[in-house]
Short mmCIF file of C-alpha atoms and ligand atoms in Angstrom, two decimals:
data_model
loop_
_atom_site.label_atom_id
_atom_site.label_comp_id
_atom_site.label_asym_id
_atom_site.label_seq_id
_atom_site.Cartn_x
_atom_site.Cartn_y
_atom_site.Cartn_z
CA MET G 1 -0.18 -0.12 0.26
CA ASP G 2 1.75 3.21 -0.90
CA MET G 3 1.78 5.87 1.56
CA ASN G 4 1.27 8.91 0.12
CA TYR G 5 -0.63 11.56 2.00
CA SER G 6 -0.32 15.55 2.34
CA LEU G 7 -0.82 17.72 5.46
CA LEU G 8 -3.91 19.40 4.57
CA ILE G 9 -4.35 23.72 5.23
CA ASN G 10 -6.69 25.37 4.15
CA GLY G 11 -8.66 22.69 2.23
CA ARG G 12 -5.50 22.40 0.37
CA LYS G 13 -3.25 19.21 0.00
CA VAL G 14 -0.16 20.87 0.63
CA ILE G 15 4.20 18.89 1.46
CA GLY G 16 5.82 19.77 3.51
CA GLU G 17 8.37 22.28 4.12
CA GLN G 18 10.24 21.17 6.89
CA GLY G 19 11.42 17.98 4.45
CA SER G 20 9.54 14.53 6.25
CA PHE G 21 10.02 11.73 8.84
CA SER G 22 9.61 7.61 8.57
CA VAL G 23 7.27 6.27 9.95
CA ILE G 24 8.37 2.26 10.95
CA ASN G 25 5.80 -0.06 10.65
CA PRO G 26 5.61 -1.96 14.50
CA ALA G 27 5.29 -5.41 12.51
CA THR G 28 8.51 -5.36 10.79
CA GLY G 29 10.74 -2.62 12.53
CA SER G 30 11.48 -1.08 8.96
CA ALA G 31 9.59 2.05 7.87
CA LEU G 32 6.61 1.61 6.14
CA GLY G 33 6.89 5.38 4.40
CA GLU G 34 7.52 8.90 4.33
CA CYS G 35 5.67 11.87 6.47
CA PRO G 36 5.27 15.22 5.44
CA ALA G 37 6.44 17.59 8.17
CA ALA G 38 5.47 20.81 8.54
CA SER G 39 7.22 23.88 8.92
CA ALA G 40 6.53 26.72 11.10
CA GLY G 41 4.85 28.73 8.53
CA GLN G 42 2.77 25.52 7.47
CA LEU G 43 1.46 25.56 11.02
CA GLU G 44 0.86 29.40 11.13
CA GLU G 45 -0.78 29.08 8.07
CA ALA G 46 -3.10 26.00 8.54
CA ILE G 47 -4.56 28.36 12.25
CA ALA G 48 -5.01 31.51 10.05
CA ALA G 49 -6.72 29.27 7.89
CA ALA G 50 -8.56 28.35 10.49
CA SER G 51 -9.19 31.48 12.07
CA THR G 52 -10.88 32.97 8.83
CA ALA G 53 -13.27 30.13 8.81
CA PHE G 54 -14.42 30.20 11.93
CA ALA G 55 -15.73 33.66 10.60
CA THR G 56 -18.67 32.43 8.42
CA TRP G 57 -18.22 28.23 10.08
CA GLN G 58 -19.49 29.97 13.85
CA TYR G 59 -23.04 30.71 11.63
CA THR G 60 -23.39 27.67 9.83
CA PRO G 61 -27.14 26.68 10.56
CA GLU G 62 -27.64 23.50 12.44
CA SER G 63 -29.28 20.98 10.48
CA ASN G 64 -26.51 21.60 7.37
CA ILE G 65 -23.68 21.15 10.42
CA THR G 66 -25.61 17.90 10.72
CA GLU G 67 -25.66 17.06 7.75
CA MET G 68 -22.35 17.85 7.02
CA MET G 69 -21.66 15.21 10.06
CA ASN G 70 -23.44 12.83 8.62
CA ALA G 71 -21.83 12.68 5.29
CA ILE G 72 -18.46 12.46 6.53
CA ALA G 73 -19.79 9.03 8.44
CA ASP G 74 -20.30 8.45 4.77
CA LYS G 75 -17.17 9.17 3.59
CA ILE G 76 -15.49 7.17 6.40
CA GLU G 77 -17.72 4.03 6.28
CA ALA G 78 -17.08 4.07 2.53
CA HIS G 79 -13.42 4.24 2.79
CA ALA G 80 -12.92 1.99 5.94
CA ASP G 81 -11.31 -0.99 4.98
CA GLU G 82 -9.05 1.44 3.53
CA LEU G 83 -8.45 3.46 7.03
CA ALA G 84 -7.84 0.09 8.11
CA ARG G 85 -5.59 -0.83 6.62
CA ILE G 86 -3.77 2.49 7.02
CA ILE G 87 -4.31 1.56 11.18
CA THR G 88 -2.88 -1.46 11.22
CA LEU G 89 0.56 -0.94 8.37
CA GLU G 90 0.87 2.03 11.26
CA GLN G 91 -0.10 1.20 14.78
CA GLY G 92 -0.40 -2.76 14.06
CA LYS G 93 -3.22 -3.45 15.65
CA PRO G 94 -5.49 -6.85 14.28
CA LEU G 95 -6.97 -5.77 10.97
CA GLY G 96 -10.10 -6.67 12.57
CA LEU G 97 -9.45 -4.03 15.36
CA ALA G 98 -8.77 -1.46 13.09
CA GLN G 99 -12.07 -2.59 11.63
CA ILE G 100 -13.97 -2.01 14.10
CA GLU G 101 -12.17 1.55 15.16
CA VAL G 102 -12.95 2.93 11.86
CA GLY G 103 -16.49 1.76 12.14
CA ALA G 104 -17.04 3.21 15.98
CA SER G 105 -15.09 6.46 14.15
CA ALA G 106 -18.34 6.65 12.27
CA ALA G 107 -20.83 5.79 14.17
CA TRP G 108 -19.85 7.93 16.44
CA THR G 109 -19.45 11.05 14.44
CA ARG G 110 -22.98 9.91 13.90
CA ALA G 111 -23.90 10.10 17.65
CA THR G 112 -22.07 13.32 17.87
CA ALA G 113 -24.05 15.20 14.78
CA ALA G 114 -27.41 14.10 16.51
CA MET G 115 -26.54 16.00 19.64
CA THR G 116 -28.27 19.59 21.03
CA LEU G 117 -27.07 22.03 22.82
CA PRO G 118 -30.46 23.87 23.21
CA VAL G 119 -30.57 27.53 24.36
CA LYS G 120 -31.74 27.20 28.78
CA THR G 121 -34.28 29.64 29.93
CA ILE G 122 -33.37 31.03 32.85
CA GLU G 123 -36.57 32.99 33.56
CA ASP G 124 -39.69 34.22 31.81
CA SER G 125 -41.06 36.72 33.95
CA GLU G 126 -42.86 39.77 33.52
CA ASN G 127 -39.72 41.88 34.03
CA ARG G 128 -37.46 39.59 32.39
CA LEU G 129 -36.18 36.76 30.04
CA ILE G 130 -33.11 35.29 30.38
CA GLU G 131 -31.77 32.81 28.38
CA LEU G 132 -28.50 30.69 28.28
CA HIS G 133 -26.65 30.58 25.01
CA ARG G 134 -23.72 27.92 24.42
CA LYS G 135 -21.46 29.95 21.70
CA PRO G 136 -18.35 28.23 19.48
CA LEU G 137 -14.77 29.09 21.10
CA GLY G 138 -13.12 29.62 17.99
CA VAL G 139 -9.89 28.28 16.68
CA ILE G 140 -9.18 24.64 18.58
CA GLY G 141 -5.52 22.78 18.93
CA SER G 142 -6.08 19.40 18.82
CA ILE G 143 -3.20 16.74 20.01
CA THR G 144 -2.71 12.89 19.97
CA PRO G 145 -1.56 9.89 20.63
CA TRP G 146 -0.39 6.60 18.72
CA ASN G 147 -2.86 4.07 20.23
CA TRP G 148 -6.35 4.77 19.13
CA PRO G 149 -5.24 7.40 16.02
CA LEU G 150 -8.44 7.26 14.39
CA MET G 151 -11.09 7.32 17.03
CA ILE G 152 -9.45 10.37 19.25
CA ALA G 153 -8.72 12.17 15.86
CA ILE G 154 -12.48 12.33 15.80
CA TRP G 155 -13.10 12.04 19.66
CA HIS G 156 -11.68 15.94 19.03
CA ILE G 157 -12.47 16.49 15.83
CA VAL G 158 -15.98 16.07 16.02
CA PRO G 159 -17.70 18.10 19.15
CA ALA G 160 -15.20 20.80 18.17
CA ILE G 161 -17.44 20.97 14.28
CA ARG G 162 -20.40 20.22 16.21
CA THR G 163 -20.29 23.64 18.35
CA ARG G 164 -19.14 25.39 15.16
CA ASN G 165 -15.54 25.82 16.29
CA THR G 166 -12.83 25.42 13.49
CA LEU G 167 -9.68 22.88 14.64
CA VAL G 168 -6.17 22.38 13.15
CA ILE G 169 -4.77 19.02 14.48
CA LYS G 170 -1.67 17.33 15.01
CA PRO G 171 -1.47 13.25 15.13
CA SER G 172 1.30 11.69 16.78
CA SER G 173 3.51 11.19 14.57
CA PHE G 174 3.87 7.41 15.24
CA THR G 175 0.41 7.30 13.47
CA PRO G 176 0.01 10.53 11.13
CA PHE G 177 -1.24 8.80 7.94
CA ASN G 178 -4.54 7.57 9.20
CA THR G 179 -5.38 11.24 10.50
CA LEU G 180 -3.81 12.60 7.30
CA ARG G 181 -6.27 10.82 5.51
CA LEU G 182 -9.43 10.96 7.18
CA VAL G 183 -9.07 15.41 7.08
CA GLU G 184 -8.87 14.31 3.49
CA LEU G 185 -12.10 12.94 3.51
CA ILE G 186 -13.42 15.30 6.06
CA ASN G 187 -12.57 18.35 3.71
CA GLU G 188 -14.30 16.28 0.61
CA VAL G 189 -17.52 17.79 2.90
CA LEU G 190 -16.85 20.98 5.22
CA PRO G 191 -15.88 24.30 3.86
CA ALA G 192 -12.14 24.93 3.65
CA GLY G 193 -10.21 25.83 6.86
CA VAL G 194 -12.31 24.52 8.87
CA VAL G 195 -10.90 21.52 9.83
CA ASN G 196 -7.23 21.76 9.23
CA VAL G 197 -3.72 18.63 10.26
CA VAL G 198 -0.09 19.41 10.34
CA THR G 199 2.76 17.11 11.52
CA GLY G 200 5.65 17.38 14.02
CA GLU G 201 6.79 16.80 16.77
CA ARG G 202 7.52 19.00 20.76
CA ASP G 203 8.10 22.43 18.52
CA ILE G 204 5.55 22.52 16.66
CA GLY G 205 3.21 21.24 19.79
CA ASN G 206 4.98 23.73 22.22
CA THR G 207 3.77 26.20 19.50
CA ILE G 208 0.30 24.95 18.79
CA THR G 209 -0.12 25.17 23.37
CA GLY G 210 1.19 28.34 23.38
CA HIS G 211 -0.34 29.88 20.34
CA PRO G 212 -2.30 33.33 21.04
CA THR G 213 -4.85 32.95 18.40
CA LEU G 214 -5.95 29.25 19.57
CA ARG G 215 -8.83 29.26 22.28
CA LYS G 216 -8.62 25.48 23.42
CA VAL G 217 -6.10 23.10 23.49
CA VAL G 218 -7.81 19.47 23.71
CA PHE G 219 -5.13 16.66 24.17
CA THR G 220 -5.15 13.26 24.72
CA GLY G 221 -1.62 11.58 25.89
CA SER G 222 1.45 10.85 28.70
CA THR G 223 1.24 12.85 31.92
CA PRO G 224 4.56 14.47 31.33
CA THR G 225 3.15 16.15 28.14
CA GLY G 226 -0.01 17.12 29.79
CA GLN G 227 1.38 18.86 31.95
CA THR G 228 4.03 21.33 29.47
CA ILE G 229 0.79 21.97 27.38
CA MET G 230 -0.96 23.65 30.30
CA ARG G 231 2.00 25.38 31.60
CA ASN G 232 1.94 26.32 27.52
CA ALA G 233 -1.72 27.22 27.62
CA ALA G 234 -1.18 30.34 30.35
CA SER G 235 -0.22 32.48 27.88
CA ASN G 236 -3.87 33.59 26.85
CA LEU G 237 -5.65 31.61 29.31
CA LYS G 238 -6.73 28.54 26.56
CA ARG G 239 -8.93 25.94 28.22
CA LEU G 240 -7.96 22.85 28.60
CA THR G 241 -9.49 18.71 28.23
CA LEU G 242 -6.44 16.76 28.96
CA GLU G 243 -6.92 12.57 28.72
CA LEU G 244 -3.72 11.10 30.16
CA GLY G 245 -2.27 8.95 31.44
CA GLY G 246 -3.75 6.47 33.35
CA ASN G 247 -2.90 3.26 35.99
CA ASP G 248 -6.72 1.86 36.07
CA ALA G 249 -7.08 -0.96 39.58
CA GLY G 250 -9.59 -3.89 38.93
CA ILE G 251 -10.92 -5.83 42.32
CA VAL G 252 -11.92 -8.60 42.08
CA LEU G 253 -14.44 -9.48 45.35
CA PRO G 254 -14.45 -12.92 46.87
CA GLY G 255 -16.57 -15.51 46.06
CA THR G 256 -17.07 -14.55 42.12
CA ASP G 257 -17.81 -16.49 39.11
CA LEU G 258 -14.17 -16.59 37.90
CA GLU G 259 -15.48 -19.16 34.70
CA LYS G 260 -17.61 -15.92 33.32
CA ILE G 261 -15.14 -12.86 34.58
CA ALA G 262 -12.12 -14.00 33.05
CA PRO G 263 -12.39 -13.88 29.34
CA ALA G 264 -13.67 -10.11 30.20
CA ILE G 265 -10.79 -9.06 32.72
CA PHE G 266 -8.23 -10.68 29.52
CA GLN G 267 -9.81 -8.85 26.91
CA THR G 268 -10.12 -4.96 29.09
CA ALA G 269 -6.54 -5.59 30.14
CA PHE G 270 -5.13 -6.11 26.99
CA LEU G 271 -7.55 -4.82 24.75
CA ASN G 272 -5.37 -2.49 22.06
CA MET G 273 -2.23 -4.90 23.20
CA GLY G 274 -3.13 -3.27 26.81
CA GLN G 275 -1.44 0.04 25.20
CA THR G 276 -4.90 1.78 25.85
CA CYS G 277 -5.83 4.71 28.57
CA ALA G 278 -8.59 2.78 30.03
CA ALA G 279 -7.23 -0.46 30.28
CA LEU G 280 -7.26 -2.56 33.94
CA LYS G 281 -3.85 -2.85 34.38
CA ARG G 282 -3.46 -3.96 37.77
CA LEU G 283 -5.87 -6.74 39.16
CA TYR G 284 -6.28 -7.52 43.09
CA VAL G 285 -7.41 -10.80 43.43
CA HIS G 286 -8.58 -12.40 46.95
CA GLU G 287 -6.40 -14.91 48.08
CA SER G 288 -9.06 -17.70 48.12
CA GLN G 289 -9.19 -17.51 44.33
CA TYR G 290 -5.80 -15.95 43.58
CA GLU G 291 -4.25 -18.76 41.80
CA GLU G 292 -7.08 -19.88 39.80
CA MET G 293 -7.86 -16.89 38.14
CA CYS G 294 -4.18 -16.67 37.87
CA GLN G 295 -4.30 -20.06 35.71
CA ARG G 296 -7.23 -18.94 33.75
CA LEU G 297 -5.53 -15.95 32.81
CA SER G 298 -2.51 -17.63 31.50
CA SER G 299 -4.56 -20.01 29.41
CA ILE G 300 -6.51 -17.02 27.85
CA ALA G 301 -3.13 -15.78 27.20
CA LYS G 302 -1.66 -18.63 25.63
CA SER G 303 -4.23 -18.96 23.27
CA GLN G 304 -3.62 -15.48 21.78
CA VAL G 305 -2.38 -15.97 18.13
CA VAL G 306 0.63 -13.05 18.02
CA GLY G 307 1.43 -11.98 14.26
CA SER G 308 1.49 -9.61 11.77
CA GLY G 309 -2.23 -7.80 12.05
CA LEU G 310 -2.77 -8.37 8.76
CA ASP G 311 -1.86 -11.67 8.98
CA GLU G 312 -5.27 -14.15 8.86
CA GLY G 313 -5.81 -15.46 11.71
CA VAL G 314 -3.86 -13.33 13.76
CA THR G 315 -5.64 -11.40 17.32
CA PHE G 316 -2.62 -9.83 19.12
CA GLY G 317 -0.08 -7.59 17.21
CA PRO G 318 2.96 -5.91 17.98
CA ILE G 319 4.08 -2.96 20.60
CA GLN G 320 3.45 0.47 18.58
CA ASN G 321 6.64 1.50 19.00
CA LYS G 322 10.40 0.29 19.89
CA LYS G 323 10.12 2.73 23.71
CA GLN G 324 7.41 1.56 24.76
CA PHE G 325 8.73 -2.27 23.60
CA ASP G 326 11.26 -1.37 25.65
CA LEU G 327 9.97 -0.24 28.82
CA VAL G 328 7.22 -3.13 29.20
CA CYS G 329 11.18 -5.31 28.31
CA THR G 330 11.54 -2.97 31.37
CA LEU G 331 9.27 -3.59 33.80
CA VAL G 332 8.50 -6.92 33.30
CA ASP G 333 12.67 -7.47 33.97
CA ASP G 334 12.19 -5.28 37.06
CA ALA G 335 9.30 -7.44 38.66
CA ARG G 336 10.78 -10.50 38.16
CA GLU G 337 13.68 -9.24 40.02
CA SER G 338 11.96 -8.68 42.81
CA GLY G 339 10.18 -11.37 43.00
CA ALA G 340 7.27 -11.95 40.69
CA ARG G 341 6.03 -15.33 38.86
CA ILE G 342 5.29 -14.76 34.86
CA LEU G 343 3.19 -17.11 34.13
CA THR G 344 3.11 -16.59 30.17
CA GLY G 345 5.04 -14.53 28.15
CA GLY G 346 7.61 -12.01 30.10
CA ALA G 347 10.02 -12.24 27.29
CA PRO G 348 10.22 -10.25 23.52
CA LEU G 349 9.82 -12.19 20.37
CA ASN G 350 12.55 -12.60 17.85
CA GLY G 351 12.78 -9.97 15.67
CA PRO G 352 12.06 -8.07 13.38
CA GLY G 353 8.59 -6.37 14.47
CA TYR G 354 8.03 -5.10 18.49
CA PHE G 355 6.82 -8.16 19.37
CA TYR G 356 5.87 -9.14 22.94
CA PRO G 357 3.03 -11.87 24.24
CA PRO G 358 0.42 -11.13 26.37
CA THR G 359 1.97 -11.75 29.62
CA ILE G 360 0.38 -12.52 32.99
CA VAL G 361 3.02 -11.94 36.52
CA ALA G 362 1.70 -13.32 39.45
CA ASP G 363 2.66 -12.63 43.37
CA ALA G 364 3.45 -8.24 41.76
CA ARG G 365 3.38 -5.92 44.96
CA ASP G 366 2.64 -2.71 44.82
CA GLY G 367 5.61 -0.73 45.17
CA MET G 368 6.64 -2.97 42.19
CA ARG G 369 7.70 0.07 38.87
CA LEU G 370 4.46 -2.77 37.03
CA VAL G 371 2.31 -2.43 39.44
CA ASN G 372 2.81 0.92 40.74
CA GLU G 373 3.83 2.72 37.29
CA GLU G 374 1.32 2.65 33.99
CA GLN G 375 2.90 -0.32 31.32
CA PHE G 376 0.74 0.60 28.47
CA GLY G 377 1.60 -2.66 26.79
CA PRO G 378 0.18 -6.73 27.01
CA VAL G 379 1.19 -6.83 30.68
CA LEU G 380 -1.28 -8.01 33.44
CA PRO G 381 0.08 -8.01 37.21
CA VAL G 382 -1.98 -9.52 39.53
CA ILE G 383 -1.85 -8.75 43.17
CA ARG G 384 -3.16 -11.07 45.71
CA TYR G 385 -4.64 -9.82 48.78
CA THR G 386 -6.45 -10.35 51.98
CA ASP G 387 -8.37 -7.48 53.79
CA LEU G 388 -10.98 -5.81 51.17
CA GLU G 389 -10.27 -2.51 52.69
CA ASP G 390 -6.44 -3.18 52.16
CA ALA G 391 -6.92 -3.51 48.07
CA ILE G 392 -9.77 -0.59 47.88
CA THR G 393 -6.23 1.75 49.68
CA GLN G 394 -4.20 0.10 47.35
CA ALA G 395 -6.57 0.48 44.49
CA ASN G 396 -6.56 3.91 45.49
CA ALA G 397 -2.71 5.07 46.37
CA SER G 398 -2.23 5.89 42.82
CA GLU G 399 -1.75 9.64 41.89
CA SER G 400 -3.39 8.28 37.72
CA ALA G 401 -7.23 8.27 38.01
CA LEU G 402 -8.75 7.46 35.37
CA GLY G 403 -11.21 4.09 35.78
CA GLY G 404 -11.23 1.43 37.61
CA SER G 405 -13.31 -1.68 38.50
CA VAL G 406 -15.36 -4.18 40.71
CA TRP G 407 -16.28 -8.09 39.72
CA GLY G 408 -19.14 -9.81 41.61
CA ASN G 409 -21.16 -11.58 41.83
CA ASP G 410 -23.28 -9.12 44.47
CA ILE G 411 -23.75 -5.93 42.77
CA GLU G 412 -24.60 -3.84 45.40
CA LEU G 413 -21.91 -4.42 47.20
CA ALA G 414 -19.63 -3.90 43.96
CA SER G 415 -21.02 -0.93 43.35
CA GLN G 416 -20.73 0.52 46.90
CA ILE G 417 -16.82 -0.15 46.35
CA ALA G 418 -16.75 1.08 42.81
CA LEU G 419 -18.24 4.14 44.47
CA ARG G 420 -16.02 4.28 46.34
CA PHE G 421 -12.25 4.61 43.90
CA GLU G 422 -11.18 8.23 42.67
CA CYS G 423 -11.64 7.97 39.43
CA GLY G 424 -13.22 9.28 36.46
CA THR G 425 -15.03 5.92 35.78
CA ALA G 426 -16.10 3.11 38.09
CA TRP G 427 -17.18 0.08 36.06
CA VAL G 428 -18.95 -3.14 37.26
CA ASN G 429 -18.48 -5.75 36.11
CA ASN G 430 -17.35 -4.51 32.72
CA HIS G 431 -13.99 -1.67 32.41
CA ALA G 432 -12.62 -0.04 29.55
CA GLU G 433 -16.06 1.18 28.10
CA VAL G 434 -16.39 3.80 26.11
CA LEU G 435 -19.86 5.23 24.98
CA PRO G 436 -20.44 8.57 23.16
CA HIS G 437 -23.58 9.41 25.18
CA CYS G 438 -21.45 8.98 28.52
CA PRO G 439 -19.11 11.81 30.10
CA PHE G 440 -15.61 10.18 29.90
CA GLY G 441 -12.36 11.41 31.45
CA GLY G 442 -9.93 11.45 34.31
CA CYS G 443 -9.08 12.80 37.65
CA LYS G 444 -5.63 13.29 39.75
CA MET G 445 -2.73 13.20 37.52
CA SER G 446 -5.01 11.51 34.67
CA GLY G 447 -6.24 14.88 33.45
CA PHE G 448 -9.48 16.99 33.77
CA GLY G 449 -12.27 17.64 31.47
CA LEU G 450 -14.90 15.40 29.92
CA GLU G 451 -15.21 14.02 26.41
CA PHE G 452 -19.02 12.99 24.87
CA GLY G 453 -21.80 13.03 26.02
CA GLU G 454 -23.89 16.76 26.59
CA GLU G 455 -20.88 17.10 28.60
CA GLY G 456 -18.21 16.56 26.53
CA LEU G 457 -19.90 18.77 24.09
CA LEU G 458 -20.29 21.59 26.70
CA GLU G 459 -16.36 21.91 26.55
CA TYR G 460 -16.22 22.77 23.58
CA THR G 461 -18.61 26.40 24.03
CA ALA G 462 -18.40 29.72 25.80
CA PRO G 463 -21.21 30.54 27.79
CA GLN G 464 -23.11 33.80 27.33
CA LEU G 465 -26.64 34.68 29.84
CA LEU G 466 -29.01 36.87 27.40
CA ASN G 467 -30.90 39.13 29.65
CA ILE G 468 -33.99 40.81 28.43
CA ASN G 469 -35.21 44.15 30.21
CA ARG G 470 -39.32 43.13 29.88
CA ASN G 471 -39.86 46.84 31.71
P1 LIG L 1 2.78 11.52 24.42
O1 LIG L 1 2.44 12.39 25.51
O2 LIG L 1 4.14 11.30 24.30
O3 LIG L 1 2.21 12.09 22.74
C1 LIG L 1 1.15 12.54 22.62
C2 LIG L 1 1.46 14.01 21.58
O4 LIG L 1 2.31 14.50 21.96
C3 LIG L 1 1.84 12.61 20.03
O5 LIG L 1 0.98 13.92 19.23
C4 LIG L 1 3.54 13.92 20.90
O6 LIG L 1 3.83 14.47 19.48
C5 LIG L 1 2.88 15.53 21.02
N1 LIG L 1 3.60 16.15 22.04
C6 LIG L 1 5.27 15.37 22.43
N2 LIG L 1 5.70 16.87 23.15
C7 LIG L 1 4.60 17.91 22.56
C8 LIG L 1 4.84 18.97 23.71
N3 LIG L 1 5.98 19.73 23.89
N4 LIG L 1 3.25 19.72 23.47
C9 LIG L 1 2.37 19.87 22.21
N5 LIG L 1 2.16 18.08 22.06
C10 LIG L 1 3.51 17.33 22.19
O7 LIG L 1 1.88 10.64 24.45
P2 LIG L 1 1.63 9.01 23.55
O8 LIG L 1 2.68 8.26 24.25
O9 LIG L 1 1.57 9.35 22.51
O10 LIG L 1 0.40 8.42 24.19
C11 LIG L 1 0.65 7.36 25.34
C12 LIG L 1 -0.42 7.92 26.59
O11 LIG L 1 -1.51 8.63 25.78
C13 LIG L 1 -0.17 7.00 27.67
O12 LIG L 1 0.31 7.51 29.12
C14 LIG L 1 -1.51 6.55 27.92
O13 LIG L 1 -2.38 6.57 29.00
C15 LIG L 1 -2.14 8.07 27.41
N6 LIG L 1 -4.07 8.59 26.51
C16 LIG L 1 -5.27 9.00 27.29
C17 LIG L 1 -5.91 8.55 27.19
C18 LIG L 1 -7.16 8.95 27.66
O14 LIG L 1 -8.14 9.25 26.95
N7 LIG L 1 -7.31 9.86 28.77
C19 LIG L 1 -6.38 7.71 25.73
C20 LIG L 1 -4.87 7.51 25.10
C21 LIG L 1 -3.86 7.43 25.42
#
């Protein structure tokens, strides 16, 4: 497949003035293609185009916006195979999962198109009429990571345009091609300048987040980058949505039907090879069921077919990049040296490519790096507990606070414990499920601001009160 994609600025496809950079296929470790690199001047052009487009886009009638967003969803569906193949080639996930990502992107676009933010009447009396309106912010900057690259681009773009903002998006340099293609398709529908895409790394990122024209930055990525963005954004008091790293805990209550839940736990811990912000990343299991749970998870792990995402029958792809691959190797080696038992996996497969098999680590303890740090990869540490209160304390001890889950037959007890988690989403007998109508976001060092649902849309608007004197 020829990876020949362009930047898109003011409705025009343009080559990168800063040359290009190689994008690596994680299944082979070699270059997949050259991606155009944007210059600082091209970023300025993109922001200027978004600013000019905003002058008219902000008054677009609601029905036209809905129609255009549905047309974007149609385009995504019409190019689903192409988009899925690009994702697999640059991100690594099995093609079936990439197809799910594309399908969900189209569905999310339609669901967001159908949402409304009606004017709220606060007072309607003899003396006055007071209404709360919601207005767009202006030009939005979007910065995305490499794990669910198309899905997260959609999560940033569609609420922004639904609420009549314009946008400049910068994808991760590990996975830029699918976003370049997506924005090309979007520009077949929208007026020029409404959605623009540039590429680049830290320098371009810093210019976006410090730029005086931008009114908001929506960022999904690591906590340290989120902290840098927050500092830069202070220059003109940009609004921020920061969806950062997670280290979600799951607690299995004593007496739980393990046969039923083990496959679901495996699925939510190893979703996208564990490279999911709200994957289950630490599992606490009561001592009475500890060995059985470890064995069940190991046998599911052993049944996975690891290989290139394009190959038939493969259920488990590579880690997306060398840095993440090295981190996973380091954390597992550290756990082993600290006395943990590696039940399955535990060592990289012979190259080429960044293949690491699904790994279950027993006798993991709080204090081990694998438990305390976000692994963001195909490894699950399983921690034994005796006292449920201790497990809850340990779950909440992390500075990461995106999600958490409680698994058990007693739904009432599980719900009570779930509500004691200090995190943005608490699941019962599930984990990592996100839905277009449900707000999602983190607490503590996992960031702030919400995405999805009405709350998610509100984040792209400024309130304006209209106060009419009737006397
Ligand atoms: P990252 O922070 O390294 O990179 C994310 C993006 O930020 C990339 O586009 C990168 O080019 C850009 N960037 C780098 N330096 C920048 C700077 N100084 N200014 C502006 N932008 C800059 O993160 P990553 O490695 O791509 O993603 C993995 C992390 O993202 C994990 O911690 C994961 O948990 C988190 N994540 C969170 C969510 C969520 O919804 N909370 C979702 C997915 C991933």
